[in-house]
Amino acid sequence: MGDLRLVNLTKQFGIFTAVDDLSLTVPQGSFFALLGASGCGKTTTLRMVAGLEEPTTGQVLLDGQDISRLRPYKRPVNTVFQSYALFPHLDIFENVAFGLRRRGVRDVAGRVARMLSLVQLDGYGKRRPAQLSGGQQQRVALARALINEPQVLLLDEPLGALDLKLRRQMQIELKRIQTEVGLTFVHVTHDQEEAMTMADTVAVMNAGRIEQLGAPAELYEYPASPFVANFLGQSNLLAGDVAGKAGDDVEVTAYGSRFSLPAGRCRADAGSVYLGVRPEKLRLAALVDEVPAGHQYVTGVVTDSSYVGVSTQYLVRTAWGTELSVFAPNSGVTEQIPLGADVAAYWHPRHAFLLRREPGAGDATQPLLEPVP
Amino acid sequence: MSTLSRRRGRLSPYLLILPGGLWLLLFFAVPIFQLGVTSLYDPSGSLEQGYAMTWAFGNYADALSQYWPHFVRSLVYAGIATVLCLLLGYPLAYAIAQKSGRWKNLMLVCVIAPFFTSFLVRTLAWKTILSDNGALVGFLRDVHLLDASGRLLATPIAVVLGLTYNFLPFMVLPLYANLDRLDGRLLEAANDLYASPARAFAKVTLPLSMPGLVAGTLLTFIPAAGDYINAELLGTPNEYMIGNVIDSAFLVRLDYPQAAALSFILMAAILAIVFVYIKRAGTDEVV
C-alpha cells in the first residue's frame, strides 16, 4: 500500500515546537487537507514530508519505507509551492520539463505537451513565467510537479495568491485533476472553505497538534473541540454543566435553564461543558409559544441584523448578555425581524453538540479570525 | 494644467540629463575627439614644434607592428586575472549573499575596505609580500615549489597576482548584488524536482547569476587590460603591458601621435572583445 504515514513527527526550532508528536495516515489516492491558522505547524509538516525540513524526531513513512532522512531530490514526492517558485530564466516548457530532465526520462516533449494540455495551457510552452497571469503560473507550478507522477503531491497554500473567483475555479480544477490522475494530494491551507470543498479528509491543526481529523461534514456537524467548532465556521457555545443522564439523552444546565441532547452528540458527559449550536441551525420565533414541539430555546433581544443576500445574520442578546449568532435563510418564508424585537432562538436537540469546557471558561460565539497567510 | 507647466514637464528629462551630459561632453567626448585627432598627426612633429595634421593612418600600423606583444600580454594577463577573480570572487560573493547571516555587513566592509587606501600603496605592499626575502617566497622555497633561487617578484605571476588582488572587489560586488537577490525558494523547488545541490547550482543559481557574472568580469577585465601600475611595480619591462607603453609614449618619449593611436587600438580591442562576450553570454540587459 502506498499510504503516507507520519509517526510521532516532531520539529523544534530552538525552544519553539512547531510540530508536536504528530501521527497520521494519508491513504493512497486520497485528497487530504491540513487546515490551520498560520503558525500552527501545517507548512512545517508538509516541508518534512518534502524533505525540505528535517524532523527533530519521528518518521515519515511512504509505502512502508522510512523516507525521513532522505534528501528531497531522492523522494518520490513533489511540491506545489505557495510562491509557485517557477524558474524565471526558463520558459514554461523547460519549467515543466525540469524534473523529467533531472531524472533522464525519455519523451520529454510528448509528456510536457500532454501535461500542459491537462492544465489547459496548450501553446504556452515558449512563454516565460513573468508573462503569465497568477492563475496560469499556478497551473504551471501544478504541471511541473504533477508531470513527475509523484507518489504524493504536496500543495502548500497554492491558491493563496489568487483572487476569490479564480480560486474557486482552480479548486474545481485541482479536484478534477486529482480525480483524473488518482494521486495522493496533501493540501495545506488556512482556508476552511477550501479544505472542506476539496478534501476527502481534513485534519485541523492547532499549535503543532491535530485537533480533529475526519470528513469535512463530520468536522463541521460534530466538532471535537471548541477550537474546531469556531475555526471551521462559527458556533454558539454556551457554558453549562452536565446535570445527569435521562435515557439516551444527556441533560445540561446553563444559565438556569435545562437543555438535553442525544448522547451521540456529546464529546463529554460530565462536568463543565459547552452546549454548541451552529448559527444556521437556530430559528427565531417572536413568541415562546411559537417554538415547535421537541425544540429547545433561549430568549433574547435582536441587537443587530445584517442582510447578506442568501441569509440575514442576526445577533440576539440573551438575558445574561451573550450575543448569539443566528443565520436565517432568505427563502421568502419568514419576515425580516426588526431590531429590538423580543425573540426566542430555538433549535432541535439533534443539531446541538456538547464539548468539554475548561472550568471557568465563558461563552464562545466568535469565529476565529481568518488569519492572513 | 497650463501650457507652460506642461512644456516644463516635457523638458524635465532633458534638464535632468543636462549636468551629466555637459560633464561628459567636456571631459569625455571632447578629449576623445582630441585623442582621435592626435592619433592622425604627422609623427615627425614634436611638442615644441607642434604637430601637422596629415591623416597619418600609418601611426596605427606602426603602433601595432611595434607593440603587438604588449597588446597580447595585456589581454592574456587581464584574462587570467579575470578568471582568477571569478574563481575567488564567486564563492566569496555567494557566501556573503547567502550564508553569512549577521556577518553580512562586516564581510562587505572587508571587501570594500581596501579602497580606503590608495591603489598605489596597496600594490607596493604586494612588492613586500612577494619580495625575495619575504615569508611567502621563503615558504615556497622550503616546500620546493620554488627552487632555491626562484622568485615571485619581477615575474608574470607577480603581475597577474597583483591584478587579481586589485580588481577582486570589482568582481565580488556585482556578483554579490546579484546573488543577494537569489530566491532560496527556487533552489528548494529544484531540490524538490530531483536536482542535487550541484545540479541545482548549475541549472538555477548559475544561469540566474549570469548578469552579475558578466558585469563582474567586464568590470575586472576592462580596467585590468589597461592597467600599468602592477606591471611597473611588480614586474620588469619583460612583463610590461600596453598601459606601460602608452604611459611612456605620453610622458617619457613624448610621442603623442603614437600614444593616441595605441590608446585607440586598445579601446577598439576591448570593445570588440566585450561585444563578442556579451553576445555569447546572452545577457543583453547588462549593457
XYZ file of C-alpha atoms in Angstrom:
660
model
C 0.000 0.000 0.000
C 1.314 3.448 -0.932
C -0.033 5.165 2.140
C 1.769 8.151 3.596
C 2.236 7.748 7.343
C 3.610 10.277 9.777
C 4.692 8.666 13.020
C 5.325 10.747 16.168
C 6.687 13.520 14.000
C 8.188 16.424 15.952
C 10.005 19.525 14.742
C 11.595 22.020 17.070
C 13.146 25.332 16.080
C 15.212 26.247 19.127
C 12.785 26.195 22.042
C 9.744 26.548 19.778
C 7.948 23.321 18.943
C 6.396 23.762 15.519
C 5.100 20.219 15.143
C 4.383 18.267 18.294
C 4.350 14.463 18.214
C 2.102 14.286 15.181
C 0.876 10.968 13.824
C -1.493 10.437 10.937
C -2.105 8.250 7.912
C -2.989 9.520 4.471
C -4.451 6.689 2.394
C -3.168 6.315 -1.150
C -5.195 8.224 -3.710
C -6.951 10.440 -1.205
C -7.209 14.203 -1.118
C -6.041 15.154 2.350
C -6.129 18.686 3.756
C -4.106 20.053 6.653
C -6.094 23.000 7.897
C -4.948 25.531 10.448
C -4.114 29.140 11.196
C -0.670 30.452 10.265
C 1.977 29.201 12.652
C 0.090 26.030 13.547
C 2.798 23.823 12.037
C 0.982 22.708 8.909
C 3.577 24.016 6.462
C 6.418 22.622 8.581
C 4.700 19.226 8.462
C 4.471 19.470 4.688
C 8.113 20.504 4.391
C 9.165 17.493 6.445
C 7.321 15.242 4.006
C 9.024 17.023 1.090
C 12.414 16.732 2.785
C 12.980 20.475 2.966
C 12.945 20.282 6.750
C 14.448 17.514 8.832
C 12.286 16.178 11.670
C 13.710 16.544 15.177
C 12.232 13.139 15.973
C 9.752 10.804 14.347
C 9.343 9.196 10.981
C 7.826 9.835 7.581
C 6.816 6.534 6.013
C 5.870 6.232 2.383
C 4.747 2.847 1.180
C 6.237 1.427 4.392
C 9.677 2.934 3.747
C 11.112 5.485 6.159
C 11.980 8.465 3.960
C 12.502 10.994 6.737
C 16.314 11.100 6.329
C 16.218 11.019 2.523
C 17.355 14.168 0.700
C 14.481 15.994 -1.032
C 15.727 15.163 -4.545
C 15.619 11.468 -3.732
C 11.998 11.412 -2.576
C 9.121 10.362 -4.837
C 7.266 13.443 -3.639
C 6.733 16.779 -5.376
C 5.546 20.120 -4.113
C 3.439 22.943 -5.480
C 4.862 25.923 -3.626
C 2.864 28.791 -2.238
C 5.004 31.254 -4.181
C 4.967 28.861 -7.205
C 8.806 29.231 -7.332
C 8.809 28.951 -11.135
C 12.271 29.279 -12.646
C 12.273 32.775 -14.161
C 15.120 32.027 -16.594
C 13.365 29.050 -18.169
C 10.320 29.069 -20.410
C 7.150 27.234 -19.446
C 8.153 24.114 -21.377
C 11.515 23.871 -19.588
C 9.921 24.628 -16.225
C 7.547 21.724 -16.649
C 10.292 19.507 -18.089
C 12.703 20.270 -15.220
C 12.015 17.156 -13.146
C 11.928 14.844 -16.172
C 15.291 16.125 -17.414
C 16.919 15.638 -13.987
C 15.771 12.027 -13.974
C 16.669 11.433 -17.605
C 13.145 10.429 -18.597
C 12.530 9.852 -22.311
C 9.907 11.528 -24.480
C 10.095 14.830 -22.616
C 8.349 16.794 -25.384
C 5.339 14.486 -25.531
C 4.878 14.348 -21.796
C 5.188 18.104 -21.368
C 2.670 18.700 -24.157
C 0.184 16.303 -22.538
C 0.695 17.898 -19.116
C 0.266 21.437 -20.449
C -2.915 20.259 -22.073
C -4.145 18.767 -18.787
C -3.762 22.138 -17.079
C -5.208 23.868 -20.148
C -2.077 25.758 -21.124
C -1.591 24.375 -24.644
C 0.648 26.632 -26.690
C 2.157 28.442 -23.724
C 5.423 26.446 -23.796
C 7.570 29.218 -25.222
C 6.495 31.903 -22.771
C 8.348 32.986 -19.676
C 6.694 32.721 -16.227
C 6.631 36.525 -15.898
C 4.397 36.731 -18.980
C 1.664 34.627 -17.358
C -1.135 35.617 -15.007
C -1.222 34.373 -11.424
C -3.694 31.617 -12.224
C -1.656 30.455 -15.203
C 1.545 30.432 -13.140
C -0.250 28.378 -10.523
C -1.193 25.828 -13.166
C 2.400 25.708 -14.432
C 3.558 25.026 -10.867
C 0.999 22.247 -10.670
C 2.034 20.796 -14.041
C 5.713 20.984 -13.092
C 5.047 18.845 -10.016
C 2.399 16.519 -11.466
C 4.412 15.534 -14.549
C 6.769 13.548 -12.329
C 3.883 11.336 -11.213
C 4.961 11.551 -7.574
C 3.526 9.119 -5.052
C 2.405 12.117 -3.053
C 1.753 15.621 -4.331
C 2.172 18.313 -1.698
C 0.299 21.574 -2.131
C 1.411 24.444 0.091
C -1.399 27.015 0.020
C -1.169 27.010 -3.763
C -4.294 29.111 -4.200
C -3.467 31.714 -1.569
C -2.298 34.347 -4.045
C -5.329 34.113 -6.302
C -8.417 36.258 -6.164
C -11.630 34.684 -4.940
C -13.203 33.870 -8.310
C -10.040 32.341 -9.732
C -9.548 30.428 -6.502
C -12.966 28.770 -6.773
C -12.233 27.886 -10.383
C -8.834 26.408 -9.504
C -10.326 24.446 -6.615
C -12.665 22.710 -9.005
C -9.848 22.156 -11.486
C -7.499 20.751 -8.852
C -10.160 18.376 -7.649
C -10.829 17.294 -11.246
C -7.142 16.651 -11.892
C -6.751 14.739 -8.636
C -9.661 12.500 -9.562
C -8.265 12.085 -13.070
C -4.697 11.130 -12.128
C -5.581 9.392 -8.864
C -2.526 10.575 -6.944
C -2.385 11.263 -3.221
C -2.740 15.002 -2.615
C -1.767 16.585 0.674
C -3.059 20.130 0.683
C -2.058 22.706 3.282
C -4.407 25.631 3.699
C -5.743 28.126 6.201
C -8.968 28.492 4.201
C -11.566 26.245 5.828
C -13.924 26.514 2.890
C -11.167 25.416 0.523
C -10.277 22.465 2.728
C -13.900 21.407 3.078
C -14.840 21.673 -0.582
C -11.779 19.848 -1.900
C -10.596 17.269 0.589
C -11.884 13.798 1.434
C -10.297 14.084 4.841
C -9.423 17.228 6.765
C -7.034 17.432 9.697
C -7.465 20.580 11.761
C -4.125 21.590 13.259
C -3.525 23.845 16.228
C -0.209 24.551 17.987
C 1.612 21.709 16.271
C -1.022 19.075 17.028
C -4.045 17.674 15.264
C -7.240 18.845 16.947
C -9.547 16.706 14.879
C -9.358 14.587 11.784
C -12.272 13.457 9.684
C -14.532 14.019 6.712
C -15.495 17.678 6.204
C -19.167 17.161 7.124
C -18.227 15.255 10.266
C -15.871 18.034 11.380
C -18.479 20.669 10.761
C -21.529 18.918 12.150
C -19.895 17.339 15.162
C -16.688 19.196 16.108
C -14.469 17.645 18.759
C -13.246 20.800 20.456
C -14.181 24.462 20.904
C -11.212 25.319 18.647
C -12.590 23.265 15.770
C -16.139 24.472 16.444
C -15.074 28.069 15.979
C -12.308 27.560 13.401
C -14.486 25.672 10.962
C -17.260 28.194 10.569
C -18.855 29.620 13.674
C -20.600 28.141 16.692
C -22.656 29.453 19.569
C -21.066 27.792 22.582
C -22.943 28.231 25.861
C -21.126 27.472 29.092
C -23.003 24.879 31.128
C -22.683 21.834 33.337
C -23.883 18.280 32.894
C -26.806 17.641 35.218
C -27.178 13.964 34.529
C -28.488 11.430 32.068
C -32.021 10.614 31.089
C -32.156 7.526 28.909
C -30.166 8.198 25.745
C -30.048 11.910 26.462
C -27.593 13.992 28.382
C -29.066 16.814 30.445
C -27.296 20.136 30.770
C -27.984 23.211 32.848
C -26.868 26.582 31.611
C -27.883 29.987 32.960
C -30.728 28.483 34.966
C -32.268 26.634 32.055
C -32.235 22.936 31.396
C -31.358 21.502 27.986
C -30.901 17.989 26.724
C -29.364 16.373 23.689
C -28.666 12.849 22.394
C -25.666 11.105 23.965
C -24.352 10.510 20.431
C -23.844 14.253 20.094
C -21.782 14.587 23.261
C -17.991 14.738 23.442
C -18.304 14.920 27.253
C -20.929 13.564 29.626
C -19.864 15.056 32.939
C -18.565 18.267 34.451
C -18.110 21.597 32.692
C -19.303 21.584 29.115
C -20.168 23.772 26.194
C -23.561 23.399 24.616
C -22.985 24.211 20.958
C -25.365 25.155 18.152
C -24.397 26.390 14.682
C -25.925 29.776 13.754
C -27.789 28.324 10.770
C -29.344 25.653 12.991
C -31.020 28.357 15.087
C -34.504 29.652 14.169
C -36.185 32.725 15.534
C -39.723 32.897 16.876
C -41.479 36.066 18.032
C -43.163 34.276 20.917
C -42.064 31.402 23.094
C -45.436 29.766 22.295
C -44.438 29.583 18.636
C -41.426 27.360 19.347
C -42.312 23.978 17.762
C -42.617 20.939 19.948
C -39.422 18.991 20.589
C -37.245 22.084 20.217
C -35.304 23.945 22.860
C -34.775 27.687 23.063
C -33.238 30.678 24.745
C -34.884 34.085 24.710
C -33.295 37.396 23.886
C -33.469 40.687 22.021
C -32.360 41.277 18.414
C -29.471 43.766 18.615
C -28.149 43.643 15.076
C -29.090 42.324 11.687
C -27.018 42.128 8.531
C -28.667 41.338 5.253
C -26.125 39.324 3.209
C -28.331 38.159 0.356
C -28.757 34.441 0.816
C -29.381 34.927 4.503
C -29.845 37.530 7.178
C -27.466 37.328 10.090
C -28.949 38.379 13.430
C -27.330 38.952 16.782
C -29.576 38.010 19.688
C -28.580 39.247 23.130
C -29.570 36.826 25.884
C -30.626 37.825 29.371
C -27.078 37.103 30.665
C -25.521 39.281 27.978
C -24.062 36.821 25.446
C -24.793 37.633 21.804
C -25.812 34.592 19.805
C -25.450 34.459 16.039
C -28.453 33.357 14.045
C -28.364 32.889 10.258
C -31.879 32.954 8.832
C -32.145 31.868 5.198
C -33.889 34.382 2.957
C -36.119 31.743 1.455
C -39.145 34.049 1.446
C -40.876 32.020 4.146
C -40.086 34.302 7.070
C -40.306 38.041 7.525
C -37.297 40.190 8.415
C -37.237 40.774 12.169
C -36.775 44.368 13.361
C -34.043 45.443 15.768
C -35.125 45.454 19.411
C -37.688 42.681 18.933
C -38.028 40.084 21.670
C -37.398 36.665 20.202
C -36.873 33.045 21.122
C -33.944 31.361 19.371
C -34.741 27.676 19.108
C -33.088 24.520 17.820
C -33.655 20.828 17.606
C -31.583 18.827 20.136
C -30.114 16.576 17.430
C -28.492 19.705 15.905
C -26.737 20.631 19.135
C -23.436 19.192 20.347
C -21.678 19.005 23.691
C -17.964 19.760 24.147
C -15.626 19.574 27.100
C -15.082 23.009 28.666
C -12.269 24.269 30.841
C -13.952 25.088 34.175
C -14.376 28.856 34.381
C -14.320 29.445 30.608
C -17.232 31.598 29.435
C -19.435 31.508 26.364
C -17.699 31.438 22.984
C -19.596 32.651 19.967
C -16.945 34.283 17.823
C -15.368 32.611 14.826
C -11.594 32.571 14.897
C -10.408 35.398 12.733
C -9.272 34.291 9.336
C -5.500 34.662 9.564
C -3.616 36.452 6.837
C -1.467 33.867 5.063
C -2.613 72.198 -16.485
C -1.141 75.268 -18.120
C 0.831 75.131 -21.335
C 3.896 76.359 -19.522
C 3.978 73.631 -16.888
C 3.162 71.011 -19.497
C 6.134 72.194 -21.522
C 8.275 72.080 -18.401
C 7.092 68.521 -17.775
C 8.178 67.539 -21.258
C 11.521 69.269 -20.833
C 12.342 67.796 -17.437
C 14.084 64.636 -18.750
C 16.414 66.840 -20.774
C 17.060 69.126 -17.808
C 17.965 66.074 -15.735
C 20.434 64.892 -18.375
C 21.978 68.330 -18.804
C 24.587 68.468 -15.976
C 25.893 64.950 -16.537
C 25.723 65.398 -20.281
C 27.735 68.610 -20.167
C 30.278 66.961 -17.921
C 30.675 64.029 -20.290
C 30.848 66.327 -23.294
C 33.618 68.453 -21.770
C 35.656 65.731 -20.118
C 34.950 62.674 -22.258
C 33.684 63.482 -25.745
C 35.973 66.445 -26.412
C 39.144 64.727 -25.125
C 38.404 61.535 -27.031
C 37.867 63.523 -30.193
C 41.141 65.337 -29.490
C 42.806 61.958 -28.908
C 41.479 60.709 -32.239
C 42.776 63.791 -33.995
C 46.164 63.451 -32.266
C 46.471 59.841 -33.368
C 46.439 61.020 -37.003
C 49.061 63.763 -36.638
C 52.320 63.576 -38.514
C 54.571 61.516 -36.200
C 57.647 63.582 -37.109
C 56.277 66.580 -35.208
C 57.068 67.316 -31.576
C 55.606 69.173 -28.633
C 57.936 72.135 -29.162
C 57.444 72.484 -32.941
C 53.803 71.441 -32.979
C 52.124 68.708 -34.962
C 50.794 68.815 -38.506
C 47.527 67.067 -39.356
C 48.443 64.657 -42.149
C 45.828 61.919 -41.637
C 48.705 59.630 -40.787
C 46.844 56.312 -40.563
C 50.260 54.710 -40.679
C 50.534 55.552 -36.979
C 48.176 52.685 -36.266
C 50.092 50.166 -38.338
C 53.361 51.298 -36.776
C 51.979 51.095 -33.256
C 50.590 47.608 -33.828
C 53.641 46.157 -35.508
C 55.942 47.616 -32.890
C 53.912 46.775 -29.774
C 51.655 43.837 -30.597
C 53.359 41.629 -27.977
C 52.335 44.144 -25.326
C 48.761 44.067 -26.557
C 48.715 40.288 -26.433
C 50.335 40.271 -22.996
C 47.783 42.775 -21.671
C 44.867 40.704 -22.847
C 46.388 37.443 -21.567
C 47.298 38.858 -18.130
C 43.917 40.578 -17.793
C 42.166 37.394 -18.943
C 43.969 35.187 -16.423
C 43.386 37.735 -13.650
C 39.691 37.854 -14.552
C 39.383 34.069 -14.381
C 41.199 34.020 -11.020
C 38.950 36.804 -9.734
C 35.923 34.804 -10.815
C 37.147 31.634 -9.112
C 37.905 33.526 -5.905
C 35.052 36.002 -6.106
C 32.086 33.773 -6.938
C 32.301 31.589 -3.822
C 33.027 34.673 -1.729
C 30.081 36.617 -3.135
C 27.856 33.549 -2.745
C 28.920 33.085 0.875
C 28.334 36.752 1.709
C 24.966 36.859 -0.030
C 23.515 33.526 1.068
C 25.386 32.149 4.063
C 26.829 34.992 6.125
C 23.755 35.800 8.230
C 24.526 38.598 10.650
C 28.136 38.836 9.437
C 26.990 40.038 6.030
C 27.670 43.742 6.514
C 31.025 43.142 8.156
C 32.102 40.904 5.290
C 31.003 43.501 2.750
C 33.022 46.148 4.569
C 36.028 43.827 4.394
C 35.610 43.572 0.623
C 35.374 47.334 0.244
C 37.941 48.285 2.937
C 40.985 48.150 0.610
C 39.536 51.127 -1.284
C 40.242 53.278 1.760
C 43.938 53.180 0.926
C 45.498 54.111 -2.364
C 45.791 51.626 -5.178
C 49.480 52.520 -5.433
C 50.215 51.877 -1.768
C 48.435 48.524 -1.838
C 50.390 47.439 -4.891
C 53.604 48.497 -3.188
C 52.599 46.315 -0.242
C 52.459 43.370 -2.621
C 56.030 44.158 -3.548
C 56.921 43.432 0.076
C 54.752 40.318 0.226
C 56.336 38.853 -2.901
C 59.888 40.020 -2.205
C 62.763 37.552 -2.390
C 63.362 37.784 1.361
C 59.697 37.639 2.261
C 57.937 34.882 4.146
C 55.939 33.727 1.117
C 58.936 33.117 -1.123
C 60.800 31.567 1.823
C 57.939 29.140 2.415
C 57.601 28.223 -1.266
C 61.355 27.565 -1.405
C 61.132 25.412 1.735
C 58.424 23.231 0.232
C 60.320 23.188 -3.088
C 57.558 24.795 -5.090
C 60.241 27.351 -5.947
C 63.856 26.342 -6.369
C 66.486 27.948 -4.136
C 66.987 30.965 -6.397
C 63.393 31.085 -7.613
C 61.464 34.299 -7.139
C 57.974 35.669 -7.447
C 58.664 39.370 -7.760
C 59.527 40.536 -11.265
C 57.716 37.592 -12.846
C 54.430 37.371 -14.804
C 52.980 35.584 -11.771
C 53.529 38.668 -9.618
C 51.807 40.924 -12.150
C 48.812 38.588 -12.514
C 48.546 38.209 -8.736
C 48.657 41.985 -8.348
C 45.952 42.456 -10.969
C 43.825 39.748 -9.353
C 44.147 41.324 -5.938
C 43.456 44.856 -7.099
C 40.378 44.064 -9.168
C 38.797 41.360 -6.990
C 36.251 43.753 -5.400
C 35.011 44.731 -8.866
C 34.167 41.076 -9.396
C 32.715 40.443 -5.947
C 30.387 43.426 -5.676
C 28.256 42.909 -8.808
C 28.126 39.167 -8.114
C 27.089 39.860 -4.550
C 24.374 42.296 -5.662
C 23.040 39.597 -7.959
C 23.307 36.583 -5.633
C 21.775 38.564 -2.777
C 18.538 38.636 -4.772
C 18.621 34.905 -5.445
C 15.373 33.397 -4.195
C 16.192 30.426 -1.982
C 12.757 29.006 -2.730
C 13.866 28.382 -6.313
C 16.643 26.143 -5.009
C 14.149 24.324 -2.815
C 11.961 23.852 -5.871
C 14.940 22.498 -7.821
C 15.783 20.097 -4.974
C 12.165 19.028 -4.871
C 12.333 18.339 -8.625
C 15.174 15.816 -8.337
C 18.107 18.237 -8.741
C 21.004 17.517 -6.371
C 22.614 20.629 -4.863
C 25.287 20.553 -7.581
C 22.682 20.260 -10.362
C 20.568 22.969 -8.762
C 23.610 25.241 -8.814
C 24.320 24.505 -12.478
C 20.706 24.763 -13.622
C 19.332 27.526 -11.402
C 21.892 29.547 -9.440
C 24.481 29.928 -12.194
C 22.089 30.901 -15.015
C 20.311 33.355 -12.752
C 23.605 34.935 -11.714
C 24.796 35.461 -15.302
C 24.039 39.215 -15.317
C 26.184 39.652 -12.190
C 28.864 37.382 -13.597
C 29.029 39.270 -16.891
C 29.075 42.641 -15.133
C 31.795 41.440 -12.753
C 34.027 40.011 -15.468
C 33.710 43.182 -17.545
C 34.434 45.438 -14.581
C 37.514 43.322 -13.879
C 38.793 42.678 -17.386
C 38.441 46.166 -18.849
C 40.463 48.106 -16.264
C 42.915 45.214 -15.839
C 43.689 45.227 -19.571
C 44.582 48.913 -19.423
C 46.464 48.746 -16.115
C 50.154 49.676 -15.921
C 50.809 50.073 -12.167
C 51.016 46.331 -11.445
C 53.394 45.610 -14.290
C 55.532 48.574 -13.338
C 55.781 47.825 -9.613
C 55.656 44.030 -9.591
C 57.175 43.196 -12.971
C 60.055 44.122 -15.233
C 59.990 45.546 -18.765
C 59.567 41.924 -19.859
C 56.140 41.954 -18.189
C 55.151 45.418 -19.369
C 51.608 45.696 -20.590
C 50.185 48.075 -23.166
C 49.369 50.566 -20.410
C 53.076 50.910 -19.641
C 53.807 51.563 -23.315
C 51.113 54.237 -23.561
C 52.323 55.756 -20.293
C 55.869 56.064 -21.532
C 54.819 57.223 -25.000
C 52.854 60.093 -23.464
C 55.139 61.022 -20.580
C 58.660 59.827 -21.419
C 59.051 59.624 -25.172
C 56.503 62.408 -25.734
C 55.320 60.664 -28.910
C 51.761 61.905 -28.744
C 50.506 60.557 -32.077
C 51.698 57.062 -31.316
C 50.383 57.182 -27.738
C 46.993 58.254 -29.042
C 46.995 55.539 -31.709
C 47.875 52.906 -29.082
C 45.042 54.146 -26.869
C 42.564 53.857 -29.706
C 43.712 50.362 -30.628
C 43.332 49.247 -27.005
C 39.880 50.758 -26.843
C 38.818 49.085 -30.082
C 40.212 45.731 -28.977
C 38.379 45.852 -25.658
C 35.135 46.964 -27.286
C 35.356 44.088 -29.774
C 36.042 41.549 -27.033
C 33.233 42.883 -24.841
C 30.817 42.849 -27.764
C 31.557 39.232 -28.651
C 31.483 38.222 -24.985
C 28.098 39.745 -24.332
C 26.684 38.190 -27.487
C 27.905 34.793 -26.340
C 26.766 35.238 -22.748
C 23.308 36.214 -23.973
C 22.756 38.809 -21.284
C 21.909 41.918 -23.237
C 20.409 43.586 -20.187
C 23.892 44.265 -18.783
C 24.697 46.888 -21.415
